[in-house]
Coordinates of C-alpha atoms and ligand atoms in Angstrom, one line a residue:
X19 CA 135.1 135.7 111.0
X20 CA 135.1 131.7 110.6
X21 CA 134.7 131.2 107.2
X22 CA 135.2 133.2 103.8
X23 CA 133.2 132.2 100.8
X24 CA 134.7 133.9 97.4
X25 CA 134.1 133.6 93.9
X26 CA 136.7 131.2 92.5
X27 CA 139.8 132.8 91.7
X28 CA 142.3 132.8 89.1
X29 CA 145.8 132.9 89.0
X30 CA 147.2 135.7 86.4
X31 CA 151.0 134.3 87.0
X32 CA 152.0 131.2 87.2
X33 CA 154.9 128.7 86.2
X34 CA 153.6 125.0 85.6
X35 CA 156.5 124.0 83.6
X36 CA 156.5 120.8 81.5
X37 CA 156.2 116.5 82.0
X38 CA 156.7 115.3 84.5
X39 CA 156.6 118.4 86.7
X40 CA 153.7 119.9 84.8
X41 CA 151.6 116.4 86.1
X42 CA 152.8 117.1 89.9
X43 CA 152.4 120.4 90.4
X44 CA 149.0 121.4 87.9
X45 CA 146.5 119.7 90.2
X46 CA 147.7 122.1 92.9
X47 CA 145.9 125.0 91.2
X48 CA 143.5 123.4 89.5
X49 CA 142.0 122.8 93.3
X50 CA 142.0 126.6 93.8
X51 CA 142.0 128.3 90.6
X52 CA 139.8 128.2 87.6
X53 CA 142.2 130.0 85.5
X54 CA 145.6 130.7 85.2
X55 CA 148.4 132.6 82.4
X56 CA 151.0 130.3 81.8
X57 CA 154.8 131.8 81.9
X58 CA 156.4 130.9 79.0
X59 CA 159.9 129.9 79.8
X60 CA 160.1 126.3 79.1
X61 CA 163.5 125.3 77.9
X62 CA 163.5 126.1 75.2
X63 CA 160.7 128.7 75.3
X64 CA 157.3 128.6 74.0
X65 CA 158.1 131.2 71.5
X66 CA 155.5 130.7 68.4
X67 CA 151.9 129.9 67.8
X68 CA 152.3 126.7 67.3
X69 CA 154.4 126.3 70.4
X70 CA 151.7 127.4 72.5
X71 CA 149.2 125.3 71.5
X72 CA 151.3 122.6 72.1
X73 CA 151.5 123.5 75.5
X74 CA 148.1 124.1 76.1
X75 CA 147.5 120.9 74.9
X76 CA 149.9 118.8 77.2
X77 CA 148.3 121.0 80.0
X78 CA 144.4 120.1 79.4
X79 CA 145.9 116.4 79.5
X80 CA 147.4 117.0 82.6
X81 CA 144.2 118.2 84.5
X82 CA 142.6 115.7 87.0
X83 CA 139.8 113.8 86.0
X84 CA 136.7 115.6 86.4
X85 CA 137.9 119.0 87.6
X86 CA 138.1 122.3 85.1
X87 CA 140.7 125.0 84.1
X88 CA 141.4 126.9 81.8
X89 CA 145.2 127.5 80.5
X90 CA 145.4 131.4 78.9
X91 CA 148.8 130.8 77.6
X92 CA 151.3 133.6 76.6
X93 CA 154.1 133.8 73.8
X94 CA 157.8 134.6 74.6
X95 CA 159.2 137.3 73.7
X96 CA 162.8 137.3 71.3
X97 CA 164.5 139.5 69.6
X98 CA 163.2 137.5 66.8
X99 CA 159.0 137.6 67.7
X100 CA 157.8 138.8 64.5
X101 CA 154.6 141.1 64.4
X102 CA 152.6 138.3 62.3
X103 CA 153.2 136.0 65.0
X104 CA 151.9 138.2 67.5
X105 CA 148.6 139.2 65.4
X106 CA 147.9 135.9 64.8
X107 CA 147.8 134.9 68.5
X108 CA 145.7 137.2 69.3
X109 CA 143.1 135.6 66.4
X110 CA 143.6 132.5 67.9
X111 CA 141.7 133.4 71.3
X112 CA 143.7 130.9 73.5
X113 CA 147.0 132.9 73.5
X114 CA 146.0 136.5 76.0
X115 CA 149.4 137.8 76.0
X116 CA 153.1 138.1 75.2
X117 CA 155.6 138.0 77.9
X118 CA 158.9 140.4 78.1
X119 CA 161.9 138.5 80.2
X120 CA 165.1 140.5 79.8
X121 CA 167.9 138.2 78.6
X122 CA 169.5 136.8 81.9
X123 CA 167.1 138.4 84.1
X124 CA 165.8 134.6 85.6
X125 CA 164.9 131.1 85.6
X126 CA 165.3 130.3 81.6
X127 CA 165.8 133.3 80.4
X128 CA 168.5 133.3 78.4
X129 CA 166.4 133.6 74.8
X130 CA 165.6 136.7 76.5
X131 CA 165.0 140.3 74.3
X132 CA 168.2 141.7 74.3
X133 CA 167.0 145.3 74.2
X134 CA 163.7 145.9 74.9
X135 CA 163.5 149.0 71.7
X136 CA 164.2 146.6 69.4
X137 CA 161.0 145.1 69.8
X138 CA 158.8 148.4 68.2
X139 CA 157.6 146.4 65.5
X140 CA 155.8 143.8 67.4
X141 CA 154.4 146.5 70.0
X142 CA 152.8 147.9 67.5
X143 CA 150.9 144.8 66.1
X144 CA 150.1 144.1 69.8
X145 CA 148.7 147.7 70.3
X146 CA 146.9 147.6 67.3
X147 CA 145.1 143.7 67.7
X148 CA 144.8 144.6 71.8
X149 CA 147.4 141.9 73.1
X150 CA 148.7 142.9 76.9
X151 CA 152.2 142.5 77.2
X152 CA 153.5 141.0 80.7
X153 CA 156.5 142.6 81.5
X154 CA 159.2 141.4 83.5
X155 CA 160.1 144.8 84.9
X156 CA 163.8 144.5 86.2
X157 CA 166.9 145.8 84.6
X158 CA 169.8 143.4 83.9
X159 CA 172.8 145.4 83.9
X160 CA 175.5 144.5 86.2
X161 CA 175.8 147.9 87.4
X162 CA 172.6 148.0 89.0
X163 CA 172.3 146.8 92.1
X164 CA 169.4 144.2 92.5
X165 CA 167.2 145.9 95.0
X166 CA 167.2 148.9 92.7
X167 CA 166.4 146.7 89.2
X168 CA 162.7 147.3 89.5
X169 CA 162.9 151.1 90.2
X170 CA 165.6 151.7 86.8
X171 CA 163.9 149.1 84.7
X172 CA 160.9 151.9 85.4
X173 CA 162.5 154.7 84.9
X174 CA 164.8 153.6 81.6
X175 CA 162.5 151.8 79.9
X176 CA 159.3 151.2 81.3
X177 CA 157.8 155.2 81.2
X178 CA 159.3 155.6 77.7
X179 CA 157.9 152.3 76.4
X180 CA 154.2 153.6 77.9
X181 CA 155.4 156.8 76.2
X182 CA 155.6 155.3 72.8
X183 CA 153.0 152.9 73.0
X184 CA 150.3 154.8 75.0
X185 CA 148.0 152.3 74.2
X186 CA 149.6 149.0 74.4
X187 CA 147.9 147.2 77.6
X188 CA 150.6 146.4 79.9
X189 CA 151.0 144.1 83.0
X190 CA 153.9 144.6 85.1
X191 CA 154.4 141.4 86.8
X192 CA 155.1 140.5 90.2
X193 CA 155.1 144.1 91.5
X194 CA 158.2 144.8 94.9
X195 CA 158.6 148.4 95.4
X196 CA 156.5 151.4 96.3
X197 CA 158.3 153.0 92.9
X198 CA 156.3 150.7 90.8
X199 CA 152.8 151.0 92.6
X200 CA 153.1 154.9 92.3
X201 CA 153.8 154.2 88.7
X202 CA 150.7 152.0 88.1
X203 CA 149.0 154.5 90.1
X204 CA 149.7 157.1 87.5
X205 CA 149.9 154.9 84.2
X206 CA 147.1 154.4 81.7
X207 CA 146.3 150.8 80.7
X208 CA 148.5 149.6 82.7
X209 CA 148.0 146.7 86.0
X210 CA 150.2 145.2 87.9
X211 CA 150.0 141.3 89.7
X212 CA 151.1 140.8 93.5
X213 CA 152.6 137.9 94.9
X214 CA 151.8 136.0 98.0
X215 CA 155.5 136.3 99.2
X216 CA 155.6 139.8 98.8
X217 CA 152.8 140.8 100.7
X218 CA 153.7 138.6 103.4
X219 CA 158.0 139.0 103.5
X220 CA 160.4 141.2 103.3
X221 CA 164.1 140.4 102.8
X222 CA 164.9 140.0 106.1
X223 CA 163.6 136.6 105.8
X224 CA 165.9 135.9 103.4
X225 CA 168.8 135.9 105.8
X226 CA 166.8 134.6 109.0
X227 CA 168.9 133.0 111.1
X228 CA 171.6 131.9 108.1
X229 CA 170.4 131.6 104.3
X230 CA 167.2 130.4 103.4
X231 CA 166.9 130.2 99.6
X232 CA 163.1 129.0 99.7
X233 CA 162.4 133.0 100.2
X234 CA 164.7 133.5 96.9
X235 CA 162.6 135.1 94.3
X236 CA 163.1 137.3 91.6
X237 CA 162.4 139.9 91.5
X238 CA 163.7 139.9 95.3
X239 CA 162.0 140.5 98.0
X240 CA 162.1 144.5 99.2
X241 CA 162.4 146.0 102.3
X242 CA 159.7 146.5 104.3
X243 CA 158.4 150.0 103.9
X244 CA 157.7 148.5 100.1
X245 CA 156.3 145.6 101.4
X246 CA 153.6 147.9 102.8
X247 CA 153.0 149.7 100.2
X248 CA 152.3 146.5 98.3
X249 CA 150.1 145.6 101.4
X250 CA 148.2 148.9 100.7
X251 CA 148.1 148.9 96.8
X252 CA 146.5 145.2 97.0
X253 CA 144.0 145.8 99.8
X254 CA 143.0 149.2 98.5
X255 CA 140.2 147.8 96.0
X256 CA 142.0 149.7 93.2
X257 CA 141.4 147.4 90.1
X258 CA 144.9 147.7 88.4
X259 CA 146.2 145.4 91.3
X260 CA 145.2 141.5 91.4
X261 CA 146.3 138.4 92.4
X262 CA 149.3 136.6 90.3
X263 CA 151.2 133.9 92.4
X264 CA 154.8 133.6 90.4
X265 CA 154.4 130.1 91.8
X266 CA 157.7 128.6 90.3
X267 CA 158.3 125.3 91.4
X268 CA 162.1 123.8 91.3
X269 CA 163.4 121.0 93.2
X270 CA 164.3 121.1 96.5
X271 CA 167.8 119.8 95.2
X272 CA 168.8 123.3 92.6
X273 CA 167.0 125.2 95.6
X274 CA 169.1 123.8 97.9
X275 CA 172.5 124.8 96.3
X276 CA 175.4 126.6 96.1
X277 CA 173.6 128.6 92.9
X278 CA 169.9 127.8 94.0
X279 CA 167.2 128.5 91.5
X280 CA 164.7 131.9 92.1
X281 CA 161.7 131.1 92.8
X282 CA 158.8 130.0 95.7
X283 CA 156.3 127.3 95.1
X284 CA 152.8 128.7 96.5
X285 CA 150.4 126.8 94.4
X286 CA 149.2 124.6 96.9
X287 CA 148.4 127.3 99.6
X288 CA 148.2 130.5 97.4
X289 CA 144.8 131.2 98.6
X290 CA 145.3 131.2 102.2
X291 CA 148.6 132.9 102.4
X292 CA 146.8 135.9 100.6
X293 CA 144.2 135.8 103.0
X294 CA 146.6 135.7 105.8
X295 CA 148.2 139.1 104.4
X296 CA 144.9 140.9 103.6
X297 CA 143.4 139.6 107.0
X298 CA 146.6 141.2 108.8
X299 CA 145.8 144.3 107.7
X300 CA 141.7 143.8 108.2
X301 CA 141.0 143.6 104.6
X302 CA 139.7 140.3 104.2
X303 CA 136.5 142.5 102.8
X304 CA 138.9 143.5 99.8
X305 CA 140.4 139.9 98.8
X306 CA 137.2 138.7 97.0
X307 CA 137.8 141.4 94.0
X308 CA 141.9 141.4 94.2
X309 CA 141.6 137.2 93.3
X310 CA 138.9 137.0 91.7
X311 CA 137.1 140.3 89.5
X312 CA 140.0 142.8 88.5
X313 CA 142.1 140.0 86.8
X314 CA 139.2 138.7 84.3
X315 CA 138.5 142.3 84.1
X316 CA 141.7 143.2 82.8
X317 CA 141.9 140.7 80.5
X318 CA 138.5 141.4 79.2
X319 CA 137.5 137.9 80.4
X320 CA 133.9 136.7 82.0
X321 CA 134.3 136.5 86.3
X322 CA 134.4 133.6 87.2
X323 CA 130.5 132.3 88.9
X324 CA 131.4 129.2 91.0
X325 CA 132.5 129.4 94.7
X326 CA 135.4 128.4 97.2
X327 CA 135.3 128.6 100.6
X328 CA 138.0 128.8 103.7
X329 CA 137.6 127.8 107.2
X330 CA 139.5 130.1 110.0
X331 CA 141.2 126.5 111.0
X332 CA 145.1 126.0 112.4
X333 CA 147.3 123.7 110.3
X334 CA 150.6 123.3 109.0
X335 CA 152.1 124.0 105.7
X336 CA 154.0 120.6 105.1
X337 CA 157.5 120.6 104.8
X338 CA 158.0 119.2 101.7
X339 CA 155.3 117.5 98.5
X340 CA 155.8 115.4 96.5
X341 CA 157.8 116.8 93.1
X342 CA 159.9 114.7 90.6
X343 CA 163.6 114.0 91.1
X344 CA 163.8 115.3 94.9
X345 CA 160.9 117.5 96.4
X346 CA 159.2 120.3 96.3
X347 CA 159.2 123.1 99.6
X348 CA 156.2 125.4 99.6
X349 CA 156.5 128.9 100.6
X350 CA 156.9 129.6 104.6
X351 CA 157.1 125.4 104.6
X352 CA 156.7 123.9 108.2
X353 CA 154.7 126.8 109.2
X354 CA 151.4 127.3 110.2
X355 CA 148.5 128.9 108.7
X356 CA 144.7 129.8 110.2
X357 CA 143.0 130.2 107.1
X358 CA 142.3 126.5 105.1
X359 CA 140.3 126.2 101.6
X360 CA 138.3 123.1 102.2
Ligands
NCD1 C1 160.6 132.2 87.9 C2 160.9 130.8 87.5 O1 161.4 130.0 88.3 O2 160.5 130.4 86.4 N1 161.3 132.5 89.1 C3 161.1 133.5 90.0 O3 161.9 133.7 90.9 N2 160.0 134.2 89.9 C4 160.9 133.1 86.8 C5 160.3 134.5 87.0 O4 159.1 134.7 86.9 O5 161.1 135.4 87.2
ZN2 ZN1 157.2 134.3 87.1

């Protein structure tokens, strides 16, 4: 196959962050998606209403002459979200979820929900109005060991949260293990999104050769018998699986240090490096409704009707882009790719 034509896709989880960053890094998917949900973890947070549409503001002023997107932003949860705040949200159409970080679990979390049942209250409202809640699905405590955070955030609080609210549409973001496809296998109203770096790495890559922290994500990447399985569950053409980048830009300078930041920037490629997973697996036939139908149709949102179209073509993934104090290192940077959205 030489070229791919697919409805446009959207991105159901991405990081844009704010000023000057927000400026570099938006036009990046505005040339690939129509649509994204915004993360919430600004510092501070965008925790209220009023917050959000803030945001959403600053981020339609940030789009590119003449092109289109749409921001679907997201609220952040606190121990102190209050159910009103939630219900009205919802009424306001441009907010399509509330996200769950567990305090400390990443990159600005730190007005994080403490513990996850003390939120009841506000699950509720969102059950009742039919807000999704995006859940970062990883355990916190020190005890746990990280590979395993996914697989006991599950267990301890995930299957009794779906247990209390059986209704309450849930996302569980950025999928890494074979535990937590079987789960959305079995769970009701329930999806999960995939990420570009985990469907293409597992964490050998991490250590290739001496650190690399441009592969450090959270949640981290797996080893690679869940890497398949998050191969399989994406190309399957289930529709509780679809596309959500985590593209989380930081500079190359906290990346680059002896703390780096979590998180890969995959914005300006996203596209092709899910087309190189699905292709290596001869699913290309099965990418067009993982980025582009199954999202909208979670979200209860119209499929997108314009085009985009890649070329089978060689090039290289650039090294670095431009960013704001020091630069910004795509995912699998300095590599090169054979699929290219012209
Ligand atoms: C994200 C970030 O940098 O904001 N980092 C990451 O590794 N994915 C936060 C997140 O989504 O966990
Ligand atoms: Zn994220």
């Amino acid at each position: 196959m030489q070229q791919l034509t697919l409805t446009r896709p959207d991105d159901w989880h991405l990081h844009l962050r704010d000023g000057a960053a927000l400026k570099v890094v938006l036009p990046h998917t505005v040339r690939q998606f129509a649509r994204a949900i915004i993360m919430p973890n600004l510092k501070p947070p965008v925790r209220s209403l009023a917050d959000a549409a803030a945001y959403r503001d600053r981020i339609l002023a940030a789009i590119p002459a003449g092109k289109q997107f749409e921001p679907l932003m997201t609220l952040y949860l606190t121990d102190n979200t209050s159910p009103e705040e939630t219900i009205a949200a919802k009424a306001s159409g441009f907010v399509k979820a509330v996200k769950y970080y567990p305090s400390g679990a990443t990159t600005n979390s730190e007005f994080g929900v403490t513990d996850i049942r003390k939120c009841d209250r506000v699950f509720e409202a969102m059950q009742q109005v039919d807000l999704p809640l995006l859940l970062h699905g990883e355990v916190t405590d020190k005890d746990v060991d990280i590979f395993d955070r996914e697989k006991v955030f599950i267990q301890r609080y995930l299957i009794p949260l779906k247990q209390r609210f059986p209704k309450l549409r849930v996302v569980l973001e950025h999928i890494t293990t074979a535990d937590a496809v079987e789960y959305v296998l079995n769970a009701n109203n329930i999806g999960a999104t995939i990420t570009p770096q985990h469907l293409l790495f597992n964490r050998n890559r991490i250590f290739k050769g001496g650190i690399n922290p441009h592969f450090y994500c959270l949640p981290i990447l797996k080893r690679e018998t869940h890497r398949q399985a998050l191969v399989k569950a994406a190309t399957s053409g289930n529709p509780k699986f679809f596309l959500g980048t985590d593209s989380a830009p930081h500079t190359r300078t906290s990346k680059e240090s002896a703390c780096g930041c979590a998180g890969c920037f995959s914005a300006l490629h996203a596209i092709e490096l899910y087309a190189e997973a699905f292709e290596s697996v001869n699913a290309l036939d099965k990418l067009e409704a993982f980025a582009s139908f199954y999202g909208p149709d979670f979200y209860q949102l119209p499929r997108n009707t314009e085009q985009i179209t890649l070329n089978k073509s060689t090039w290289k993934i650039p090294d670095e882009v431009p960013f704001t104090e020091s630069g910004l290192v795509p995912l699998n940077a300095g590599q090169e790719m054979t699929w290219q959205m012209v």
